[in-house]
GROMACS .gro file of C-alpha atoms in nm:
model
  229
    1UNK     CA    1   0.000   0.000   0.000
    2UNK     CA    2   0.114   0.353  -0.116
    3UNK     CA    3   0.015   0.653   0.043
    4UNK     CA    4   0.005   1.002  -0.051
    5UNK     CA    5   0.222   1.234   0.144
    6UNK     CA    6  -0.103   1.355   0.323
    7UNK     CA    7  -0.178   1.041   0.502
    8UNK     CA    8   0.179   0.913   0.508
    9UNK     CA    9   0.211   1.258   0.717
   10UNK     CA   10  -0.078   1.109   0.981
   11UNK     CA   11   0.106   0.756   0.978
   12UNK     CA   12   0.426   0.912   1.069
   13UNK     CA   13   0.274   1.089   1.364
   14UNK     CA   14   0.145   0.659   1.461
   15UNK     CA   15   0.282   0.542   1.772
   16UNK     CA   16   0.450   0.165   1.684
   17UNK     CA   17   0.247  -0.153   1.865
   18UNK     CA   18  -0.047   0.068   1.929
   19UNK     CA   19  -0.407  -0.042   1.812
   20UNK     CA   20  -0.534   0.217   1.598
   21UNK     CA   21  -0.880   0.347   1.547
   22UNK     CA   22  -0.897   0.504   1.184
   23UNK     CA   23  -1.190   0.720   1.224
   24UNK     CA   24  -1.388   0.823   0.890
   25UNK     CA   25  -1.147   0.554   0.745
   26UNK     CA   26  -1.270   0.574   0.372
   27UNK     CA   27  -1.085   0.313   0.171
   28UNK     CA   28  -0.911   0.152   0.470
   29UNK     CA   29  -0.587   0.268   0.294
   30UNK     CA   30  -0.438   0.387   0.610
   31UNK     CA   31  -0.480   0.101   0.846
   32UNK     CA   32  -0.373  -0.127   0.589
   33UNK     CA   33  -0.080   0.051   0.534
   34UNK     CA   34   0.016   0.090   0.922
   35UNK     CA   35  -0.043  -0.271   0.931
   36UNK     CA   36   0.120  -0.388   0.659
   37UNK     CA   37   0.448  -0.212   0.762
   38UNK     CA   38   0.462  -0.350   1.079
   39UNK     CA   39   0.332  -0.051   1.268
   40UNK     CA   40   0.039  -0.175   1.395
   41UNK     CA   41  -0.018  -0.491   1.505
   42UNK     CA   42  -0.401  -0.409   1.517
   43UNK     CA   43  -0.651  -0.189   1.389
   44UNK     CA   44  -1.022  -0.048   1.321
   45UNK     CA   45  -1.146   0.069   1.015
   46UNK     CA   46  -1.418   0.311   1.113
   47UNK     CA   47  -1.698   0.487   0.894
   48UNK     CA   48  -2.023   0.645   0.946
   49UNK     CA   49  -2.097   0.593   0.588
   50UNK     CA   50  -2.229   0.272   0.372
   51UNK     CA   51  -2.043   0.324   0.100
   52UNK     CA   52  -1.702   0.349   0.218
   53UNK     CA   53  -1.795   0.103   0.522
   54UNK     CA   54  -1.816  -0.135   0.227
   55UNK     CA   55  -1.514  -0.003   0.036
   56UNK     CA   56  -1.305  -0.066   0.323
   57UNK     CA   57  -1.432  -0.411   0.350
   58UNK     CA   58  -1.338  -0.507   0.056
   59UNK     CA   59  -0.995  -0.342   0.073
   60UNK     CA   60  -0.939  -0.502   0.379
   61UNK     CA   61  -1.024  -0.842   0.226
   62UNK     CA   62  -0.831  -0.796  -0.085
   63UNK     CA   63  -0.503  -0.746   0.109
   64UNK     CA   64  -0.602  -1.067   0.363
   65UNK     CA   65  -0.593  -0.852   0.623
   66UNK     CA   66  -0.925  -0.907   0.796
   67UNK     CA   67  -0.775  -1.106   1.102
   68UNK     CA   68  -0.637  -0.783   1.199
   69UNK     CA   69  -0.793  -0.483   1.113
   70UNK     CA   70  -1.190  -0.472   1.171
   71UNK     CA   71  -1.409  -0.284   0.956
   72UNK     CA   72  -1.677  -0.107   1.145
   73UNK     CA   73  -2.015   0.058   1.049
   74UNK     CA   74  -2.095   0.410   1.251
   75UNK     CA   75  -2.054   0.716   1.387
   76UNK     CA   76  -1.740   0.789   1.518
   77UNK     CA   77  -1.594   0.704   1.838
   78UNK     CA   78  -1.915   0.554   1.904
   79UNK     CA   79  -1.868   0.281   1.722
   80UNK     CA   80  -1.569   0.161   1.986
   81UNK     CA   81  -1.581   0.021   2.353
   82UNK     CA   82  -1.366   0.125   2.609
   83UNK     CA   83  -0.964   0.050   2.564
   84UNK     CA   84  -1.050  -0.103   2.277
   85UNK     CA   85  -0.803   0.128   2.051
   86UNK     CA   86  -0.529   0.328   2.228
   87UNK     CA   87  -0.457   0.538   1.904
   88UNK     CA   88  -0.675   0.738   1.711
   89UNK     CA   89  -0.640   0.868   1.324
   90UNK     CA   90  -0.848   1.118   1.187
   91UNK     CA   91  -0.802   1.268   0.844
   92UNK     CA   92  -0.979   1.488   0.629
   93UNK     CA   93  -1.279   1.619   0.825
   94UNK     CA   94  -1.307   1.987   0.957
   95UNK     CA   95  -1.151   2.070   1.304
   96UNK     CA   96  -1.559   2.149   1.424
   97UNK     CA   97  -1.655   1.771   1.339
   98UNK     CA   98  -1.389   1.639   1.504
   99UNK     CA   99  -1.455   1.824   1.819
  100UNK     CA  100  -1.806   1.691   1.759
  101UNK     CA  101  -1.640   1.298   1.737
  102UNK     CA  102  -1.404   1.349   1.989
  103UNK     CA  103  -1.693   1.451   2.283
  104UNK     CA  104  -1.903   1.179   2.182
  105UNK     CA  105  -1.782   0.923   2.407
  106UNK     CA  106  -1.522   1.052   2.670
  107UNK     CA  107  -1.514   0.662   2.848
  108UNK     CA  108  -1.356   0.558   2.515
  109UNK     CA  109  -1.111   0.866   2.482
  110UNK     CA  110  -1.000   0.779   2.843
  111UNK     CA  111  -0.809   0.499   2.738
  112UNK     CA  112  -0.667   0.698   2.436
  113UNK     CA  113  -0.334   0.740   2.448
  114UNK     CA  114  -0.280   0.986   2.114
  115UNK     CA  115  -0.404   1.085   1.827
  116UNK     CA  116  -0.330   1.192   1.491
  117UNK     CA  117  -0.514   1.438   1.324
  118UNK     CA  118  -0.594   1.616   1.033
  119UNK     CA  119  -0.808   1.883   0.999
  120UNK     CA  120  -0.968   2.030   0.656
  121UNK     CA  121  -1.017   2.339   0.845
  122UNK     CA  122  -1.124   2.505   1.172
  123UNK     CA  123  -0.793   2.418   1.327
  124UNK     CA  124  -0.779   2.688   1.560
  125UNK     CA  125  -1.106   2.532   1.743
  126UNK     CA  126  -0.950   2.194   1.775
  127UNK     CA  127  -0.631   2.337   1.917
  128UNK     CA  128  -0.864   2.494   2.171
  129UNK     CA  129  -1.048   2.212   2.233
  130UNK     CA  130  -0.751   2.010   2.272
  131UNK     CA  131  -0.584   2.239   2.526
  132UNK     CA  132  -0.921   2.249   2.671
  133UNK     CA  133  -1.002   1.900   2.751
  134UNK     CA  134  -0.660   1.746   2.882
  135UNK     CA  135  -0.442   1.713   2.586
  136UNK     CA  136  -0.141   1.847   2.450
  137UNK     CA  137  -0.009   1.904   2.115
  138UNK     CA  138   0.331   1.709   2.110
  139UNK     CA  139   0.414   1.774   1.747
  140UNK     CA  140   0.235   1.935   1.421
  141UNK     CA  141   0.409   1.965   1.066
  142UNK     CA  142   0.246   2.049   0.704
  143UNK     CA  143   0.302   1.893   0.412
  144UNK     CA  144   0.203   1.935   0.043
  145UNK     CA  145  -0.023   1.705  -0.137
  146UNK     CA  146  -0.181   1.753  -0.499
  147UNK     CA  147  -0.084   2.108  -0.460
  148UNK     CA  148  -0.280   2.183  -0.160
  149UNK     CA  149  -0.168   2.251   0.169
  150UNK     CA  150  -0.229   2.009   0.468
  151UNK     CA  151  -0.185   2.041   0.875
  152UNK     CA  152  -0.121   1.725   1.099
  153UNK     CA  153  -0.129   1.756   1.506
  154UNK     CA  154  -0.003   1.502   1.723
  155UNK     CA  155  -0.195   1.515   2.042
  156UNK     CA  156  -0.171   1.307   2.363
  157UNK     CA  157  -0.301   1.338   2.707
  158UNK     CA  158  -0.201   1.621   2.964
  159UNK     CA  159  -0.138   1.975   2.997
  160UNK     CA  160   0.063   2.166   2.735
  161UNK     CA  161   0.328   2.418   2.829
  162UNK     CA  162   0.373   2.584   2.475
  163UNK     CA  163  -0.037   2.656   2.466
  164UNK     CA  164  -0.046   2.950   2.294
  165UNK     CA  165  -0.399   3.096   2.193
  166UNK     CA  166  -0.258   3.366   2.004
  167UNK     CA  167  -0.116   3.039   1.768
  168UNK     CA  168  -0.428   2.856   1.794
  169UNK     CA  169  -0.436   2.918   1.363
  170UNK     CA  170  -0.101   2.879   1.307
  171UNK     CA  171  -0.006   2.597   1.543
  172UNK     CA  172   0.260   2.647   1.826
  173UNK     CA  173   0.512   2.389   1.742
  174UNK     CA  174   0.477   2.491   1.350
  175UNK     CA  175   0.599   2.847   1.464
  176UNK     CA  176   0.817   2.742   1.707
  177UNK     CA  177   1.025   2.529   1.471
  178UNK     CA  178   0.968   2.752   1.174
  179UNK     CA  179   0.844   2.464   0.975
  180UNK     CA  180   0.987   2.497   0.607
  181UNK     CA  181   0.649   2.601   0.487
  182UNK     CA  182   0.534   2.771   0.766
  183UNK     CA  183   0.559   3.086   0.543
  184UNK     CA  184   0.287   2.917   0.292
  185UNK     CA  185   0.079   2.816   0.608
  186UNK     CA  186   0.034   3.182   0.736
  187UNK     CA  187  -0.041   3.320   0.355
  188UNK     CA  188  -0.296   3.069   0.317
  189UNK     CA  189  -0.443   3.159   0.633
  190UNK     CA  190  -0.408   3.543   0.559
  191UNK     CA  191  -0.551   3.515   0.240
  192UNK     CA  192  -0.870   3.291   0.377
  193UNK     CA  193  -0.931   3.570   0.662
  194UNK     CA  194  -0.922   3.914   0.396
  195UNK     CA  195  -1.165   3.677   0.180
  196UNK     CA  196  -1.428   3.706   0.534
  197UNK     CA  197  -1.304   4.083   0.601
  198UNK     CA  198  -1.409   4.177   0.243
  199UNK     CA  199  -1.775   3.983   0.289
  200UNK     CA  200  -1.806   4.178   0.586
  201UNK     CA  201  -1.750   4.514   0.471
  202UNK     CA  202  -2.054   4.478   0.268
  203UNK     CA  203  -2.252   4.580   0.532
  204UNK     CA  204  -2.208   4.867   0.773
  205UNK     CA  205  -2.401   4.687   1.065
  206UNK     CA  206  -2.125   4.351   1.028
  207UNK     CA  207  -1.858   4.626   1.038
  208UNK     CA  208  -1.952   4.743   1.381
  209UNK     CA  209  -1.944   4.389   1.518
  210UNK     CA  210  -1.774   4.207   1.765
  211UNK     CA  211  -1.697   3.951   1.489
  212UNK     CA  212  -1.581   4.190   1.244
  213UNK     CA  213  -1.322   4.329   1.515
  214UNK     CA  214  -1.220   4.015   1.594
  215UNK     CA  215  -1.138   3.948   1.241
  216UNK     CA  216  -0.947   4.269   1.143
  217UNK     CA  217  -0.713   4.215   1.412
  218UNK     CA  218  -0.626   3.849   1.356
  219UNK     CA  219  -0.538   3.979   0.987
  220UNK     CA  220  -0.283   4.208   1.143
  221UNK     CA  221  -0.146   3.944   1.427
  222UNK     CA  222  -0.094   3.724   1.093
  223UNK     CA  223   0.054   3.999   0.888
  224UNK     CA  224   0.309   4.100   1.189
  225UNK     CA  225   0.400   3.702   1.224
  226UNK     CA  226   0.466   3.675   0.818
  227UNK     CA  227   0.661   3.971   0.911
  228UNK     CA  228   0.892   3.800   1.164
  229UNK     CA  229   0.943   3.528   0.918
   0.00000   0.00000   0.00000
């Protein structure tokens, strides 16, 4: 099994002998390939959805793998017992829905010991959340894939000394190392937050808001970090 270097970015972040739960799992592809490489002794192939429920199935069957990575039909975490996985993967659902998956079922989180995730977008809530509910962010990094831009978070349990709200859309550790495309990160993230300004100023009342405030000045923290850069 080949991965792009979106996922392969989530299986790096995989903590060897653990048994993963692969939450929204699609294809199966990443289980398979943590198991086939020896990562993962053990695994769950979780999706809320028929069609890649099935797809994973089959996936699963066509690389004789179903003695060690079950294929499960449901809802997120909900679909797992207590202890039953000590690692979670998430990929390619918005930072809100994974808050949403994550406080579905805090008896199976408990037993959690990390989690990989990657977020299409809202980041900045899942950091908070994160920081929020016992975890902290051990590592992030970004990577390229098909020309779009991707962030990965390694959380695990306990309190984090580099939170940072102020880097809750940038990431801490990203800035802290001055990932190689950090630079790209904060453009991208600059350009998304004028695109909002500019909808805004279409209407006078918006422009007096809270909201709009709020706004204006997170384009200027991200302008003076770009600066620093």
């Amino acid at each position: 099994m080949k991965l792009g270097n979106r996922l392969m970015a989530v299986a790096n972040f995989v903590e060897k002998n653990c048994v993963i739960a692969d939450i929204g799992t699609d294809h199966a592809y990443l289980p398979i390939y943590l198991v086939e490489e020896k990562i993962v002794a053990r695994a769950f192939a979780c999706d809320v959805h028929t069609g890649p429920y099935q797809a994973a199935k089959q996936a699963v069957k066509n690389y004789l793998l179903e003695d060690k990575i079950e294929v499960r039909l449901g809802d997120g975490i909900r679909v797992l017992k207590p202890n039953e996985a000590t690692f979670l993967t998430i990929a390619g659902m918005g930072g809100t829905t994974m808050v949403e998956i994550l406080s579905a079922k805090p008896e199976v989180l408990a037993g959690v010991k990390g989690m990989a995730l990657q977020p299409q977008n809202a980041t900045s809530s899942l950091r908070n959340w994160l920081w929020n509910n016992g975890w902290r962010i051990e590592d992030e990094d970004l990577v390229i894939d098909e020309g779009r831009l991707y962030e990965i978070i390694l959380a695990k349990p306990g309190q984090d000394a580099w939170r940072d709200e102020s880097l809750s859309d940038i990431g801490t550790i990203l800035w802290k190392k001055r990932h190689p495309l950090l630079k790209n990160h904060i453009q991208n993230l600059l350009m998304q937050s004028k695109r909002i300004l500019m909808a805004m100023e279409k209407s006078e009342d918006v422009k007096q808001s809270e909201k709009y405030k709020i706004e204006r000045n997170k384009v200027k923290g991200l302008e003076e970090r770009l600066k620093c850069l």
